[in-house]
């Protein structure tokens, strides 16, 4: 593999101290055990050579490199090499410069084990990253000698803007060694699009001089940004897609690798550690003074795993979004070497192990707490919310595409297939709601005790809300927002239903019905500004009880029935997949009339989205990026096919029950198979 990785550039002197501690510490993506060893060394020590070969745990047998007279490496450990940490760096004219590396040191990553227990044999890695606590620094490797293993050093930057805002000719426009052709929309940009590109580039965050993401909002008039000045994994996805569709993969690659560095940190809430594999909700680049320095500073990445969030809720969806974006990067750029890296493979495995862990739950859906996804405040979505299940399904399918198959990952891939099969059946069978299903629920018998029960979740017919009986169309349907014993959340959650279409979690007929419902209920779900995050809003006593009288989530505001323009790109992707781009174009045209004039708000209020949200941030980055991504997808629909998933018929044919020796013989799996004519 010959690929370059955008790592970083800085004029600040490196820190020569590493604190190797906490269970989340790792080297090249692999977790270490707990330790506390303060390691100090003078980076200019001429006796410190990278030629030395060190054995580090079971994860890497060799780390090979070369170093000049002005470069050094320091390796420290206790009696157990499993606790080793390595810092590499060099000085050049009293300045620290970080470069990307194109090294011929990994020829066959797919032959290596990629599970947590993996051992890397004889082969080394094409890239190295330090996982170093708060002071997360880019790893530096430089080489000038000649030979077949020479590392080719390149300096890769992303220019912020050249005036046009689109497809700037810089090194990141070169994917797989070839120049990216001009975007089809480059020659005919509207004024709104030009403004959007300028704002998006202005939101870019740099770490050591290289782009690693975009801030959530970049309103210069906002004196209290709170955490909107951070890079959110969830929020960056539309920005990443906009850059990828415009031929700029460097910032996305940097983002994926640097967030991987932050995985499984030791951040805690009241001394309790989150699960290993957890991805942060966001991170911030901070400039801090070097210890013992005289006016010298360095960049550090400071992640937030929820310990600072309102409600202190850990993000369940961050890891799922990271996997989905990793797949999108490979499919759009054609650069699959990033997925093949051993540290990236391990990052995928860690997330999957966290999500697939056995527990008390009886259902294939993920059990999560309220506020753990895009709706990040108390809104009554605790349990098994649709949005998380749809993203979970997409992440599982993405992982199955990207995982290297070997002896160590066979069991994980098998677990993925089993969960996909069970999850698709569960969601299609029990979450689906249309006029026929409502009538069935209306006639449910309760307190059924048997494996043959029709009302498996003991849903009481009186739960059916009065608004739904008149609202549900004749030819449309959707997946309910949540399902658990004696509780069915009948609200329409747009995000989850859109991702049901994108990921093929729903059958083709169900996906068609969801779009039919959106078209039939256009005024309710689109109004003056698409799209409603949920419908209808919680009002009166229901709002007080379920939201805890949340003043931000008042009826038809924010998460409680507010309108979110960022959902445009996902709606566009779903419409293109189902062959109905005219619906997406109608929504984009509707939003385009107001977004620029209203300064790109985070969300809109009132039942039909007529007013800017009362607490909405302006210059909201994912609003800007969602619009740009929608425009580019509509202008180049072929690219959309790289981002969605088609039906996987093998999942419907293979029942999980049949795969288990103690599985039940009776299974209603045929109901799902019949939906696609199998």
JSON list of C-alpha atoms in Angstrom, two decimals, residues 393-510:
[
{"chain": "A", "resi": 393, "resn": "UNK", "atom": "CA", "xyz": [-28.12, -1.41, 11.07]},
{"chain": "A", "resi": 394, "resn": "UNK", "atom": "CA", "xyz": [-26.20, 0.84, 8.64]},
{"chain": "A", "resi": 395, "resn": "UNK", "atom": "CA", "xyz": [-23.04, 0.60, 10.77]},
{"chain": "A", "resi": 396, "resn": "UNK", "atom": "CA", "xyz": [-23.28, -3.19, 10.92]},
{"chain": "A", "resi": 397, "resn": "UNK", "atom": "CA", "xyz": [-23.63, -3.41, 7.15]},
{"chain": "A", "resi": 398, "resn": "UNK", "atom": "CA", "xyz": [-20.72, -0.99, 6.72]},
{"chain": "A", "resi": 399, "resn": "UNK", "atom": "CA", "xyz": [-18.55, -3.02, 9.09]},
{"chain": "A", "resi": 400, "resn": "UNK", "atom": "CA", "xyz": [-19.30, -6.24, 7.27]},
{"chain": "A", "resi": 401, "resn": "UNK", "atom": "CA", "xyz": [-18.05, -4.62, 4.06]},
{"chain": "A", "resi": 402, "resn": "UNK", "atom": "CA", "xyz": [-14.85, -3.27, 5.59]},
{"chain": "A", "resi": 403, "resn": "UNK", "atom": "CA", "xyz": [-13.68, -5.91, 8.08]},
{"chain": "A", "resi": 404, "resn": "UNK", "atom": "CA", "xyz": [-10.76, -8.07, 7.09]},
{"chain": "A", "resi": 405, "resn": "UNK", "atom": "CA", "xyz": [-11.85, -11.70, 7.32]},
{"chain": "A", "resi": 406, "resn": "UNK", "atom": "CA", "xyz": [-9.46, -13.97, 9.20]},
{"chain": "A", "resi": 407, "resn": "UNK", "atom": "CA", "xyz": [-9.47, -16.43, 12.07]},
{"chain": "A", "resi": 408, "resn": "UNK", "atom": "CA", "xyz": [-9.76, -13.67, 14.66]},
{"chain": "A", "resi": 409, "resn": "UNK", "atom": "CA", "xyz": [-12.68, -11.88, 13.03]},
{"chain": "A", "resi": 410, "resn": "UNK", "atom": "CA", "xyz": [-14.77, -14.84, 11.86]},
{"chain": "A", "resi": 411, "resn": "UNK", "atom": "CA", "xyz": [-16.79, -14.94, 15.06]},
{"chain": "A", "resi": 412, "resn": "UNK", "atom": "CA", "xyz": [-17.35, -11.18, 14.94]},
{"chain": "A", "resi": 413, "resn": "UNK", "atom": "CA", "xyz": [-18.56, -11.31, 11.33]},
{"chain": "A", "resi": 414, "resn": "UNK", "atom": "CA", "xyz": [-20.86, -14.18, 12.28]},
{"chain": "A", "resi": 415, "resn": "UNK", "atom": "CA", "xyz": [-22.26, -12.10, 15.13]},
{"chain": "A", "resi": 416, "resn": "UNK", "atom": "CA", "xyz": [-22.81, -9.19, 12.72]},
{"chain": "A", "resi": 417, "resn": "UNK", "atom": "CA", "xyz": [-24.73, -11.41, 10.30]},
{"chain": "A", "resi": 418, "resn": "UNK", "atom": "CA", "xyz": [-26.87, -12.83, 13.08]},
{"chain": "A", "resi": 419, "resn": "UNK", "atom": "CA", "xyz": [-27.69, -9.40, 14.44]},
{"chain": "A", "resi": 420, "resn": "UNK", "atom": "CA", "xyz": [-28.46, -8.00, 10.99]},
{"chain": "A", "resi": 421, "resn": "UNK", "atom": "CA", "xyz": [-30.85, -10.85, 10.31]},
{"chain": "A", "resi": 422, "resn": "UNK", "atom": "CA", "xyz": [-32.62, -10.53, 13.64]},
{"chain": "A", "resi": 423, "resn": "UNK", "atom": "CA", "xyz": [-32.70, -6.73, 13.58]},
{"chain": "A", "resi": 424, "resn": "UNK", "atom": "CA", "xyz": [-34.16, -6.47, 10.08]},
{"chain": "A", "resi": 425, "resn": "UNK", "atom": "CA", "xyz": [-36.93, -8.91, 10.95]},
{"chain": "A", "resi": 426, "resn": "UNK", "atom": "CA", "xyz": [-37.66, -7.28, 14.30]},
{"chain": "A", "resi": 427, "resn": "UNK", "atom": "CA", "xyz": [-37.94, -3.77, 12.87]},
{"chain": "A", "resi": 428, "resn": "UNK", "atom": "CA", "xyz": [-40.01, -4.71, 9.83]},
{"chain": "A", "resi": 429, "resn": "UNK", "atom": "CA", "xyz": [-42.36, -6.91, 11.77]},
{"chain": "A", "resi": 430, "resn": "UNK", "atom": "CA", "xyz": [-42.93, -4.99, 15.01]},
{"chain": "A", "resi": 431, "resn": "UNK", "atom": "CA", "xyz": [-42.11, -1.33, 14.31]},
{"chain": "A", "resi": 432, "resn": "UNK", "atom": "CA", "xyz": [-44.05, -1.01, 11.08]},
{"chain": "A", "resi": 433, "resn": "UNK", "atom": "CA", "xyz": [-47.29, 1.00, 11.21]},
{"chain": "A", "resi": 434, "resn": "UNK", "atom": "CA", "xyz": [-49.86, 1.65, 8.51]},
{"chain": "A", "resi": 435, "resn": "UNK", "atom": "CA", "xyz": [-53.63, 1.76, 8.36]},
{"chain": "A", "resi": 436, "resn": "UNK", "atom": "CA", "xyz": [-53.89, -2.04, 8.37]},
{"chain": "A", "resi": 437, "resn": "UNK", "atom": "CA", "xyz": [-51.54, -2.39, 11.37]},
{"chain": "A", "resi": 438, "resn": "UNK", "atom": "CA", "xyz": [-53.38, 0.29, 13.33]},
{"chain": "A", "resi": 439, "resn": "UNK", "atom": "CA", "xyz": [-56.60, -1.64, 12.82]},
{"chain": "A", "resi": 440, "resn": "UNK", "atom": "CA", "xyz": [-54.85, -4.78, 14.03]},
{"chain": "A", "resi": 441, "resn": "UNK", "atom": "CA", "xyz": [-53.59, -3.02, 17.18]},
{"chain": "A", "resi": 442, "resn": "UNK", "atom": "CA", "xyz": [-57.06, -1.54, 17.69]},
{"chain": "A", "resi": 443, "resn": "UNK", "atom": "CA", "xyz": [-58.38, -5.10, 18.06]},
{"chain": "A", "resi": 444, "resn": "UNK", "atom": "CA", "xyz": [-55.49, -6.49, 20.12]},
{"chain": "A", "resi": 445, "resn": "UNK", "atom": "CA", "xyz": [-56.13, -8.85, 23.00]},
{"chain": "A", "resi": 446, "resn": "UNK", "atom": "CA", "xyz": [-53.89, -8.25, 25.98]},
{"chain": "A", "resi": 447, "resn": "UNK", "atom": "CA", "xyz": [-52.27, -10.35, 28.71]},
{"chain": "A", "resi": 448, "resn": "UNK", "atom": "CA", "xyz": [-51.41, -13.11, 26.24]},
{"chain": "A", "resi": 449, "resn": "UNK", "atom": "CA", "xyz": [-49.04, -15.74, 27.62]},
{"chain": "A", "resi": 450, "resn": "UNK", "atom": "CA", "xyz": [-47.57, -18.04, 24.97]},
{"chain": "A", "resi": 451, "resn": "UNK", "atom": "CA", "xyz": [-44.94, -18.15, 22.25]},
{"chain": "A", "resi": 452, "resn": "UNK", "atom": "CA", "xyz": [-47.79, -17.83, 19.74]},
{"chain": "A", "resi": 453, "resn": "UNK", "atom": "CA", "xyz": [-49.10, -14.55, 21.14]},
{"chain": "A", "resi": 454, "resn": "UNK", "atom": "CA", "xyz": [-50.14, -12.00, 18.54]},
{"chain": "A", "resi": 455, "resn": "UNK", "atom": "CA", "xyz": [-49.71, -9.03, 20.85]},
{"chain": "A", "resi": 456, "resn": "UNK", "atom": "CA", "xyz": [-46.13, -9.93, 21.76]},
{"chain": "A", "resi": 457, "resn": "UNK", "atom": "CA", "xyz": [-45.32, -6.65, 23.52]},
{"chain": "A", "resi": 458, "resn": "UNK", "atom": "CA", "xyz": [-48.64, -6.39, 25.37]},
{"chain": "A", "resi": 459, "resn": "UNK", "atom": "CA", "xyz": [-49.60, -3.11, 23.70]},
{"chain": "A", "resi": 460, "resn": "UNK", "atom": "CA", "xyz": [-52.92, -1.80, 24.98]},
{"chain": "A", "resi": 461, "resn": "UNK", "atom": "CA", "xyz": [-55.26, -0.56, 22.22]},
{"chain": "A", "resi": 462, "resn": "UNK", "atom": "CA", "xyz": [-56.04, 2.57, 24.23]},
{"chain": "A", "resi": 463, "resn": "UNK", "atom": "CA", "xyz": [-52.48, 3.72, 23.59]},
{"chain": "A", "resi": 464, "resn": "UNK", "atom": "CA", "xyz": [-53.37, 4.58, 20.01]},
{"chain": "A", "resi": 465, "resn": "UNK", "atom": "CA", "xyz": [-53.52, 8.41, 20.00]},
{"chain": "A", "resi": 466, "resn": "UNK", "atom": "CA", "xyz": [-56.59, 10.08, 18.57]},
{"chain": "A", "resi": 467, "resn": "UNK", "atom": "CA", "xyz": [-54.56, 12.24, 16.16]},
{"chain": "A", "resi": 468, "resn": "UNK", "atom": "CA", "xyz": [-53.16, 9.13, 14.46]},
{"chain": "A", "resi": 469, "resn": "UNK", "atom": "CA", "xyz": [-56.53, 7.67, 13.47]},
{"chain": "A", "resi": 470, "resn": "UNK", "atom": "CA", "xyz": [-57.22, 10.61, 11.16]},
{"chain": "A", "resi": 471, "resn": "UNK", "atom": "CA", "xyz": [-53.62, 11.35, 10.20]},
{"chain": "A", "resi": 472, "resn": "UNK", "atom": "CA", "xyz": [-52.43, 8.05, 8.75]},
{"chain": "A", "resi": 473, "resn": "UNK", "atom": "CA", "xyz": [-52.89, 8.04, 4.95]},
{"chain": "A", "resi": 474, "resn": "UNK", "atom": "CA", "xyz": [-54.44, 5.23, 2.93]},
{"chain": "A", "resi": 475, "resn": "UNK", "atom": "CA", "xyz": [-51.31, 4.37, 0.97]},
{"chain": "A", "resi": 476, "resn": "UNK", "atom": "CA", "xyz": [-48.52, 5.32, 3.36]},
{"chain": "A", "resi": 477, "resn": "UNK", "atom": "CA", "xyz": [-46.89, 4.05, 6.51]},
{"chain": "A", "resi": 478, "resn": "UNK", "atom": "CA", "xyz": [-43.81, 4.43, 8.71]},
{"chain": "A", "resi": 479, "resn": "UNK", "atom": "CA", "xyz": [-41.81, 2.87, 11.50]},
{"chain": "A", "resi": 480, "resn": "UNK", "atom": "CA", "xyz": [-42.84, 3.97, 14.97]},
{"chain": "A", "resi": 481, "resn": "UNK", "atom": "CA", "xyz": [-40.38, 5.87, 17.11]},
{"chain": "A", "resi": 482, "resn": "UNK", "atom": "CA", "xyz": [-39.94, 3.29, 19.85]},
{"chain": "A", "resi": 483, "resn": "UNK", "atom": "CA", "xyz": [-41.14, -0.08, 21.06]},
{"chain": "A", "resi": 484, "resn": "UNK", "atom": "CA", "xyz": [-40.81, -1.85, 24.36]},
{"chain": "A", "resi": 485, "resn": "UNK", "atom": "CA", "xyz": [-43.12, -3.77, 26.70]},
{"chain": "A", "resi": 486, "resn": "UNK", "atom": "CA", "xyz": [-46.52, -2.08, 26.96]},
{"chain": "A", "resi": 487, "resn": "UNK", "atom": "CA", "xyz": [-45.22, 0.98, 25.16]},
{"chain": "A", "resi": 488, "resn": "UNK", "atom": "CA", "xyz": [-45.32, 2.02, 21.52]},
{"chain": "A", "resi": 489, "resn": "UNK", "atom": "CA", "xyz": [-44.26, 5.54, 20.61]},
{"chain": "A", "resi": 490, "resn": "UNK", "atom": "CA", "xyz": [-46.51, 6.39, 17.67]},
{"chain": "A", "resi": 491, "resn": "UNK", "atom": "CA", "xyz": [-44.74, 9.65, 16.77]},
{"chain": "A", "resi": 492, "resn": "UNK", "atom": "CA", "xyz": [-43.20, 9.97, 13.31]},
{"chain": "A", "resi": 493, "resn": "UNK", "atom": "CA", "xyz": [-39.43, 10.48, 13.70]},
{"chain": "A", "resi": 494, "resn": "UNK", "atom": "CA", "xyz": [-38.06, 11.72, 10.40]},
{"chain": "A", "resi": 495, "resn": "UNK", "atom": "CA", "xyz": [-34.40, 10.88, 10.93]},
{"chain": "A", "resi": 496, "resn": "UNK", "atom": "CA", "xyz": [-34.99, 7.24, 11.78]},
{"chain": "A", "resi": 497, "resn": "UNK", "atom": "CA", "xyz": [-37.44, 6.70, 8.94]},
{"chain": "A", "resi": 498, "resn": "UNK", "atom": "CA", "xyz": [-35.11, 8.29, 6.41]},
{"chain": "A", "resi": 499, "resn": "UNK", "atom": "CA", "xyz": [-32.27, 6.02, 7.52]},
{"chain": "A", "resi": 500, "resn": "UNK", "atom": "CA", "xyz": [-34.63, 3.06, 7.34]},
{"chain": "A", "resi": 501, "resn": "UNK", "atom": "CA", "xyz": [-34.79, 3.80, 3.61]},
{"chain": "A", "resi": 502, "resn": "UNK", "atom": "CA", "xyz": [-31.09, 4.57, 3.15]},
{"chain": "A", "resi": 503, "resn": "UNK", "atom": "CA", "xyz": [-29.90, 1.41, 4.90]},
{"chain": "A", "resi": 504, "resn": "UNK", "atom": "CA", "xyz": [-32.66, -0.88, 3.57]},
{"chain": "A", "resi": 505, "resn": "UNK", "atom": "CA", "xyz": [-33.68, -1.66, 7.13]},
{"chain": "A", "resi": 506, "resn": "UNK", "atom": "CA", "xyz": [-37.23, -1.52, 5.78]},
{"chain": "A", "resi": 507, "resn": "UNK", "atom": "CA", "xyz": [-38.44, -3.59, 2.86]},
{"chain": "A", "resi": 508, "resn": "UNK", "atom": "CA", "xyz": [-38.82, -1.99, -0.55]},
{"chain": "A", "resi": 509, "resn": "UNK", "atom": "CA", "xyz": [-42.58, -1.72, -0.06]},
{"chain": "A", "resi": 510, "resn": "UNK", "atom": "CA", "xyz": [-42.14, -0.14, 3.36]}
]
